[in-house]
Each structure stands twice: as C-alpha cells, then as structure tokens.
PDB file of C-alpha atoms in Angstrom:
ATOM      1  CA  ASP A   1     -21.310  37.775  -8.469  1.00 75.00           C
ATOM      2  CA  LEU A   2     -21.584  34.054  -8.538  1.00 86.00           C
ATOM      3  CA  TYR A   3     -25.169  32.464  -8.050  1.00 85.00           C
ATOM      4  CA  ALA A   4     -25.657  28.664  -7.419  1.00 88.00           C
ATOM      5  CA  ALA A   5     -28.859  26.492  -7.538  1.00 85.00           C
ATOM      6  CA  SER A   6     -28.988  22.806  -6.110  1.00 87.00           C
ATOM      7  CA  LEU A   7     -29.317  20.036  -8.687  1.00 84.00           C
ATOM      8  CA  ASP A   8     -29.650  17.169  -5.893  1.00 85.00           C
ATOM      9  CA  SER A   9     -33.238  16.639  -6.625  1.00 88.00           C
ATOM     10  CA  LEU A  10     -32.931  15.607 -10.222  1.00 90.00           C
ATOM     11  CA  SER A  11     -32.964  12.083 -11.257  1.00 90.00           C
ATOM     12  CA  ASP A  12     -30.294  10.362 -13.471  1.00 91.00           C
ATOM     13  CA  GLY A  13     -30.570  11.582 -16.939  1.00 91.00           C
ATOM     14  CA  SER A  14     -29.299  13.984 -19.561  1.00 90.00           C
ATOM     15  CA  TYR A  15     -30.496  17.647 -19.061  1.00 92.00           C
ATOM     16  CA  GLY A  16     -30.256  21.089 -20.725  1.00 92.00           C
ATOM     17  CA  LEU A  17     -29.648  24.125 -18.728  1.00 89.00           C
ATOM     18  CA  THR A  18     -30.492  27.884 -19.617  1.00 91.00           C
ATOM     19  CA  VAL A  19     -30.159  30.848 -17.548  1.00 92.00           C
ATOM     20  CA  ARG A  20     -31.056  34.448 -17.756  1.00 91.00           C
ATOM     21  CA  ALA A  21     -29.908  37.434 -15.815  1.00 92.00           C
ATOM     22  CA  ARG A  22     -31.955  40.948 -15.485  1.00 91.00           C
ATOM     23  CA  ASP A  23     -30.606  44.097 -14.096  1.00 91.00           C
ATOM     24  CA  VAL A  24     -32.815  46.700 -12.255  1.00 91.00           C
ATOM     25  CA  HIS A  25     -33.479  48.562 -15.417  1.00 91.00           C
ATOM     26  CA  GLY A  26     -34.989  45.590 -17.173  1.00 91.00           C
ATOM     27  CA  ASN A  27     -32.449  44.657 -19.389  1.00 94.00           C
ATOM     28  CA  GLN A  28     -31.873  41.004 -19.772  1.00 93.00           C
ATOM     29  CA  ALA A  29     -29.748  38.295 -21.102  1.00 93.00           C
ATOM     30  CA  VAL A  30     -30.099  34.602 -21.759  1.00 91.00           C
ATOM     31  CA  SER A  31     -27.343  32.193 -22.016  1.00 92.00           C
ATOM     32  CA  PRO A  32     -26.789  29.565 -24.502  1.00 93.00           C
ATOM     33  CA  SER A  33     -28.147  26.274 -23.428  1.00 90.00           C
ATOM     34  CA  ARG A  34     -25.743  23.775 -21.828  1.00 90.00           C
ATOM     35  CA  ARG A  35     -26.124  19.860 -21.720  1.00 92.00           C
ATOM     36  CA  PHE A  36     -24.992  17.969 -18.809  1.00 92.00           C
ATOM     37  CA  THR A  37     -25.744  14.477 -17.425  1.00 92.00           C
ATOM     38  CA  VAL A  38     -26.661  13.661 -13.729  1.00 92.00           C
ATOM     39  CA  ASP A  39     -25.427   9.931 -12.962  1.00 93.00           C
ATOM     40  CA  ASN A  40     -25.494   8.644  -9.277  1.00 92.00           C
ATOM     41  CA  THR A  41     -25.403   5.172 -10.482  1.00 94.00           C
ATOM     42  CA  PRO A  42     -21.859   3.276 -10.137  1.00 97.00           C
ATOM     43  CA  PRO A  43     -20.347   0.916 -12.591  1.00 97.00           C
ATOM     44  CA  VAL A  44     -21.870  -2.681 -12.450  1.00 98.00           C
ATOM     45  CA  ILE A  45     -19.156  -5.347 -11.968  1.00 98.00           C
ATOM     46  CA  THR A  46     -19.861  -9.021 -12.581  1.00 98.00           C
ATOM     47  CA  ILE A  47     -17.399 -11.870 -12.035  1.00 98.00           C
ATOM     48  CA  SER A  48     -18.220 -15.271 -13.382  1.00 98.00           C
ATOM     49  CA  GLY A  49     -16.145 -18.583 -13.851  1.00 97.00           C
ATOM     50  CA  VAL A  50     -15.144 -18.452 -10.136  1.00 97.00           C
ATOM     51  CA  THR A  51     -16.589 -17.956  -6.467  1.00 97.00           C
ATOM     52  CA  ALA A  52     -15.198 -17.928  -3.376  1.00 97.00           C
ATOM     53  CA  GLY A  53     -13.802 -21.499  -2.219  1.00 96.00           C
ATOM     54  CA  GLN A  54     -11.383 -24.338  -3.170  1.00 96.00           C
ATOM     55  CA  TYR A  55     -10.837 -25.879  -6.425  1.00 96.00           C
ATOM     56  CA  SER A  56      -8.858 -28.715  -7.706  1.00 93.00           C
ATOM     57  CA  ALA A  57      -8.417 -27.889 -11.205  1.00 94.00           C
ATOM     58  CA  THR A  58      -7.843 -24.903 -13.555  1.00 96.00           C
ATOM     59  CA  VAL A  59     -10.260 -21.859 -13.063  1.00 97.00           C
ATOM     60  CA  THR A  60     -11.007 -19.100 -15.628  1.00 98.00           C
ATOM     61  CA  PRO A  61     -12.479 -15.847 -14.216  1.00 98.00           C
ATOM     62  CA  ILE A  62     -14.458 -13.803 -16.365  1.00 98.00           C
ATOM     63  CA  ILE A  63     -14.922  -9.851 -15.615  1.00 98.00           C
ATOM     64  CA  ASN A  64     -17.291  -7.787 -17.081  1.00 98.00           C
ATOM     65  CA  VAL A  65     -17.701  -4.149 -15.873  1.00 98.00           C
ATOM     66  CA  THR A  66     -20.614  -1.965 -17.588  1.00 97.00           C
ATOM     67  CA  ASP A  67     -21.592   1.666 -17.118  1.00 96.00           C
ATOM     68  CA  ALA A  68     -22.982   4.142 -19.537  1.00 91.00           C
ATOM     69  CA  ALA A  69     -19.717   6.673 -18.819  1.00 94.00           C
ATOM     70  CA  LEU A  70     -17.090   4.242 -17.818  1.00 97.00           C
ATOM     71  CA  LEU A  71     -13.909   6.147 -17.044  1.00 96.00           C
ATOM     72  CA  ASP A  72     -11.500   3.357 -15.751  1.00 97.00           C
ATOM     73  CA  SER A  73     -11.531  -0.115 -14.707  1.00 97.00           C
ATOM     74  CA  ALA A  74      -8.516  -2.215 -13.035  1.00 98.00           C
ATOM     75  CA  VAL A  75      -8.427  -6.065 -12.512  1.00 98.00           C
ATOM     76  CA  THR A  76      -5.634  -7.545 -10.303  1.00 98.00           C
ATOM     77  CA  LEU A  77      -4.707 -11.180  -9.071  1.00 98.00           C
ATOM     78  CA  ASN A  78      -2.770 -10.896  -6.012  1.00 98.00           C
ATOM     79  CA  GLY A  79      -1.888  -7.526  -6.826  1.00 97.00           C
ATOM     80  CA  THR A  80      -0.706  -7.953 -10.239  1.00 97.00           C
ATOM     81  CA  SER A  81      -2.689  -6.733 -13.349  1.00 98.00           C
ATOM     82  CA  TYR A  82      -4.924  -9.638 -14.577  1.00 98.00           C
ATOM     83  CA  VAL A  83      -6.483 -10.123 -18.009  1.00 98.00           C
ATOM     84  CA  SER A  84     -10.124 -11.461 -17.792  1.00 98.00           C
ATOM     85  CA  GLY A  85     -10.300 -14.928 -19.457  1.00 97.00           C
ATOM     86  CA  THR A  86      -6.821 -15.934 -18.674  1.00 98.00           C
ATOM     87  CA  PRO A  87      -6.822 -19.701 -17.061  1.00 98.00           C
ATOM     88  CA  ILE A  88      -5.444 -19.944 -13.610  1.00 98.00           C
ATOM     89  CA  SER A  89      -3.935 -23.432 -13.011  1.00 95.00           C
ATOM     90  CA  ALA A  90      -0.921 -23.203 -10.423  1.00 95.00           C
ATOM     91  CA  GLY A  91      -1.693 -24.233  -6.910  1.00 95.00           C
ATOM     92  CA  GLY A  92      -2.064 -21.382  -4.422  1.00 96.00           C
ATOM     93  CA  ASP A  93      -4.218 -18.796  -2.536  1.00 98.00           C
ATOM     94  CA  TYR A  94      -5.690 -16.145  -4.626  1.00 98.00           C
ATOM     95  CA  LEU A  95      -7.563 -12.573  -4.441  1.00 98.00           C
ATOM     96  CA  LEU A  96      -9.140 -11.288  -7.513  1.00 98.00           C
ATOM     97  CA  SER A  97      -9.985  -7.713  -7.182  1.00 98.00           C
ATOM     98  CA  VAL A  98     -11.931  -5.237  -9.560  1.00 98.00           C
ATOM     99  CA  ASN A  99     -12.303  -1.634  -9.354  1.00 98.00           C
ATOM    100  CA  ALA A 100     -14.193   0.654 -11.411  1.00 98.00           C
ATOM    101  CA  LEU A 101     -14.719   4.585 -11.837  1.00 98.00           C
ATOM    102  CA  ASP A 102     -17.234   6.349 -14.124  1.00 97.00           C
ATOM    103  CA  ALA A 103     -17.234   9.932 -15.603  1.00 95.00           C
ATOM    104  CA  ALA A 104     -19.335  11.173 -12.627  1.00 94.00           C
ATOM    105  CA  GLY A 105     -16.841   9.831  -9.943  1.00 95.00           C
ATOM    106  CA  ASN A 106     -18.992   7.036  -8.927  1.00 96.00           C
ATOM    107  CA  THR A 107     -17.043   4.066  -7.841  1.00 98.00           C
ATOM    108  CA  ALA A 108     -17.418   0.236  -7.621  1.00 98.00           C
ATOM    109  CA  ALA A 109     -15.343  -2.550  -6.198  1.00 98.00           C
ATOM    110  CA  SER A 110     -15.551  -6.159  -6.262  1.00 98.00           C
ATOM    111  CA  SER A 111     -13.342  -8.953  -5.102  1.00 98.00           C
ATOM    112  CA  VAL A 112     -13.412 -12.967  -4.745  1.00 98.00           C
ATOM    113  CA  GLN A 113     -11.056 -15.057  -2.680  1.00 98.00           C
ATOM    114  CA  PHE A 114     -10.245 -18.543  -3.759  1.00 98.00           C
ATOM    115  CA  SER A 115      -7.645 -21.241  -3.827  1.00 98.00           C
ATOM    116  CA  ILE A 116      -6.403 -24.058  -6.197  1.00 97.00           C
ATOM    117  CA  ARG A 117      -5.411 -27.330  -4.408  1.00 94.00           C
ATOM    118  CA  PRO A 118      -4.414 -29.960  -7.312  1.00 90.00           C
ATOM    119  CA  PRO A 119      -5.027 -33.364  -6.417  1.00 85.00           C
ATOM    120  CA  ALA A 120      -2.011 -35.474  -5.429  1.00 86.00           C
ATOM    121  CA  PRO A 121      -0.675 -37.595  -8.463  1.00 87.00           C
ATOM    122  CA  ASP A 122      -2.126 -41.123  -8.434  1.00 90.00           C
ATOM    123  CA  THR A 123       0.744 -43.619  -8.320  1.00 92.00           C
ATOM    124  CA  ASP A 124      -1.002 -46.633  -6.990  1.00 93.00           C
ATOM    125  CA  ALA A 125      -2.164 -49.499  -9.392  1.00 95.00           C
ATOM    126  CA  PRO A 126      -5.610 -50.850  -9.219  1.00 96.00           C
ATOM    127  CA  VAL A 127      -6.654 -53.813  -7.113  1.00 96.00           C
ATOM    128  CA  ILE A 128      -7.717 -56.711  -9.418  1.00 97.00           C
ATOM    129  CA  PHE A 129      -9.234 -60.083  -8.564  1.00 95.00           C
ATOM    130  CA  ILE A 130     -10.471 -63.298 -10.488  1.00 95.00           C
ATOM    131  CA  GLU A 131     -13.720 -64.039  -8.752  1.00 95.00           C
ATOM    132  CA  GLN A 132     -14.564 -66.893 -11.031  1.00 92.00           C
ATOM    133  CA  PRO A 133     -13.528 -69.647 -11.808  1.00 92.00           C
ATOM    134  CA  THR A 134     -11.520 -70.229  -8.900  1.00 91.00           C
ATOM    135  CA  GLU A 135      -8.135 -71.860  -9.141  1.00 92.00           C
ATOM    136  CA  GLY A 136      -8.276 -75.608 -10.614  1.00 90.00           C
ATOM    137  CA  MET A 137     -12.016 -75.296 -10.982  1.00 90.00           C
ATOM    138  CA  HIS A 138     -13.883 -77.241 -13.664  1.00 90.00           C
ATOM    139  CA  VAL A 139     -16.433 -75.367 -15.744  1.00 86.00           C
ATOM    140  CA  ARG A 140     -18.440 -76.351 -18.690  1.00 82.00           C
ATOM    141  CA  THR A 141     -20.268 -74.450 -21.532  1.00 77.00           C
ATOM    142  CA  GLY A 142     -21.595 -70.914 -20.689  1.00 80.00           C
ATOM    143  CA  ALA A 143     -19.053 -70.398 -17.997  1.00 90.00           C
ATOM    144  CA  ALA A 144     -17.572 -67.020 -17.620  1.00 92.00           C
ATOM    145  CA  LEU A 145     -14.412 -65.253 -16.339  1.00 93.00           C
ATOM    146  CA  ILE A 146     -15.467 -62.832 -13.906  1.00 95.00           C
ATOM    147  CA  ILE A 147     -13.164 -60.118 -12.667  1.00 96.00           C
ATOM    148  CA  SER A 148     -13.540 -57.260 -10.223  1.00 96.00           C
ATOM    149  CA  ALA A 149     -11.301 -54.223 -10.425  1.00 96.00           C
ATOM    150  CA  THR A 150     -11.172 -51.034  -8.134  1.00 96.00           C
ATOM    151  CA  ASP A 151      -9.013 -48.032  -8.125  1.00 95.00           C
ATOM    152  CA  VAL A 152      -9.466 -45.322  -5.346  1.00 91.00           C
ATOM    153  CA  GLY A 153      -7.316 -42.756  -6.939  1.00 88.00           C
ATOM    154  CA  SER A 154      -8.147 -41.791 -10.728  1.00 90.00           C
ATOM    155  CA  GLY A 155     -10.469 -44.782 -11.205  1.00 94.00           C
ATOM    156  CA  VAL A 156     -10.271 -47.838 -13.520  1.00 96.00           C
ATOM    157  CA  ALA A 157      -9.891 -47.203 -17.204  1.00 96.00           C
ATOM    158  CA  LYS A 158      -9.703 -50.603 -18.386  1.00 96.00           C
ATOM    159  CA  VAL A 159      -9.501 -54.393 -17.704  1.00 97.00           C
ATOM    160  CA  GLU A 160      -7.975 -56.560 -20.124  1.00 97.00           C
ATOM    161  CA  HIS A 161      -7.241 -60.338 -20.292  1.00 96.00           C
ATOM    162  CA  LYS A 162      -5.188 -63.096 -22.204  1.00 95.00           C
ATOM    163  CA  LEU A 163      -6.275 -66.803 -22.223  1.00 93.00           C
ATOM    164  CA  ASP A 164      -3.330 -69.639 -22.377  1.00 93.00           C
ATOM    165  CA  ALA A 165      -0.576 -68.254 -24.737  1.00 89.00           C
ATOM    166  CA  GLN A 166      -2.313 -65.624 -26.498  1.00 90.00           C
ATOM    167  CA  PRO A 167       0.218 -62.804 -27.470  1.00 92.00           C
ATOM    168  CA  GLN A 168      -2.105 -59.852 -27.111  1.00 94.00           C
ATOM    169  CA  TRP A 169      -4.296 -58.281 -24.341  1.00 96.00           C
ATOM    170  CA  THR A 170      -8.024 -58.137 -25.115  1.00 95.00           C
ATOM    171  CA  ALA A 171     -10.489 -55.703 -23.128  1.00 96.00           C
ATOM    172  CA  ALA A 172     -12.860 -57.370 -21.065  1.00 96.00           C
ATOM    173  CA  ALA A 173     -16.680 -56.162 -21.084  1.00 94.00           C
ATOM    174  CA  LEU A 174     -18.112 -54.328 -18.217  1.00 94.00           C
ATOM    175  CA  SER A 175     -21.261 -55.616 -16.688  1.00 94.00           C
ATOM    176  CA  SER A 176     -23.798 -52.873 -16.312  1.00 92.00           C
ATOM    177  CA  THR A 177     -25.614 -54.879 -13.733  1.00 93.00           C
ATOM    178  CA  THR A 178     -22.945 -56.523 -11.571  1.00 93.00           C
ATOM    179  CA  GLY A 179     -20.191 -54.030 -12.116  1.00 94.00           C
ATOM    180  CA  LYS A 180     -17.706 -56.791 -12.892  1.00 95.00           C
ATOM    181  CA  TYR A 181     -15.854 -57.574 -15.830  1.00 96.00           C
ATOM    182  CA  VAL A 182     -16.775 -60.476 -17.723  1.00 95.00           C
ATOM    183  CA  VAL A 183     -15.275 -62.803 -20.268  1.00 94.00           C
ATOM    184  CA  ASP A 184     -16.937 -65.721 -21.965  1.00 90.00           C
ATOM    185  CA  VAL A 185     -14.819 -68.885 -21.414  1.00 89.00           C
ATOM    186  CA  GLY A 186     -17.470 -71.513 -21.960  1.00 83.00           C
ATOM    187  CA  SER A 187     -16.606 -72.078 -25.577  1.00 84.00           C
ATOM    188  CA  LEU A 188     -13.098 -72.966 -24.881  1.00 87.00           C
ATOM    189  CA  PRO A 189     -12.080 -76.583 -25.761  1.00 89.00           C
ATOM    190  CA  ASP A 190     -11.966 -79.276 -23.065  1.00 90.00           C
ATOM    191  CA  GLY A 191      -8.836 -79.443 -21.121  1.00 91.00           C
ATOM    192  CA  PRO A 192      -6.716 -77.028 -18.576  1.00 93.00           C
ATOM    193  CA  HIS A 193      -6.498 -73.376 -19.318  1.00 92.00           C
ATOM    194  CA  SER A 194      -4.855 -70.380 -17.945  1.00 93.00           C
ATOM    195  CA  ALA A 195      -6.081 -66.942 -17.833  1.00 94.00           C
ATOM    196  CA  PHE A 196      -4.225 -63.854 -17.087  1.00 95.00           C
ATOM    197  CA  VAL A 197      -5.685 -60.487 -16.257  1.00 97.00           C
ATOM    198  CA  ARG A 198      -4.766 -56.630 -15.707  1.00 96.00           C
ATOM    199  CA  ALA A 199      -6.361 -53.555 -14.826  1.00 97.00           C
ATOM    200  CA  ILE A 200      -5.074 -50.055 -15.923  1.00 97.00           C
ATOM    201  CA  ASP A 201      -6.259 -46.857 -14.271  1.00 95.00           C
ATOM    202  CA  GLN A 202      -6.924 -43.443 -15.723  1.00 93.00           C
ATOM    203  CA  ALA A 203      -3.451 -42.427 -14.407  1.00 93.00           C
ATOM    204  CA  GLY A 204      -1.863 -45.428 -16.379  1.00 94.00           C
ATOM    205  CA  ASN A 205      -0.861 -47.281 -13.340  1.00 94.00           C
ATOM    206  CA  ALA A 206      -1.498 -51.127 -14.217  1.00 94.00           C
ATOM    207  CA  SER A 207      -1.645 -54.281 -12.061  1.00 92.00           C
TER     208      SER A 207
END
C-alpha cells in the first residue's frame, strides 16, 4: 500500500522525515531519516548596465542570477547566447533575455529591450570670428585679441592664433567669465600687425 501526506504547509527550509508503520499485532518499523528541502522561491535575476531605452554609445550589461540551488540559467541577446559583461557597441535594436531554473523547478525570467543609435559623424568645421580688434583698428597698450568660436557638433577643442609672420600656432586662452578666447596684443611694437586664428573641434575639423 502507498500512503501520502501533504507537505504544502511547510515553509522554505531543510527538513528531516521519519516514518513508522505498525501492524494489527503491534509490530512496528521505523524508517531511516530522510533529508529534503522545501524551496518555493524562484531564482533572483538582476540586470545592470542597461535599462530599456535608447543609447548613443557602447553599453555593457551585467547579469547576476542567484539561488540557493540554481540548476541552470541562460542569457541571450536577440536569440543568441550572450556572455555577461561583453560590451555592445553596434547600432541596432536589442532584446536581452535571462531565464533561470532551480533544483526545485522554480523558474524566473527577465528581459530588457534597448537600442543603440550612434551619433552621426561630425564633419562640420567650427565657426570662428575675431571680435576685437576690427579690421584696421588702432589699439594701444593693454589691448587684447578677442575671438569667439562655436561648434554645434562635437564641440570646440581648442583655438589657436599666429601674429604676423610667426611660423607656429599658439593656443589662445579661454576666458571663464566671457567664454571668449583672449590673446594679449597690447605689448606689440607700434605699427601695423596681422592676426590669424583657427578653431579645431573634438572631431578634428578645423576652420
């Protein structure tokens, strides 16, 4: 004969089970103790390094699956096996899926949909303008060459200048108060002078 008893009321944990049988004559038998574990808790899946949404640069998802008796787990990216911590940089739409199974048959699943849209290459040169002195202007001691430079793509990396026949370009200082680039020209000797300026953006475009 087979006998059964429900274990549904037991909380998660480790247990020892002993059974005994007695016949009508009072004879009795006791089984050896058998250990078992009640586990109604599914595996815990955490995904970091990426959330649902759109990115313009590389993302690196990190997946962790924890369970006291984890049996198996699988991570896929667009249906293909994915290794946690592998950078993803190619533009496109992605579905990251994680599934887990423990020894008690509990399952867990988690997924994140995201896309990568790299920015278009910056091929436009910065816009640069000499604000002061104006063409043909007469200046005296203390005068400064004031330059404005803007770049709507990758941003201005540096502004440089040359005075008269100087062979080398020299960096112009950026004023923290005005946001303009400033070069002292008040110490130049009397007479006509020429100023040449250029701006270079973060992508290497120059004007």
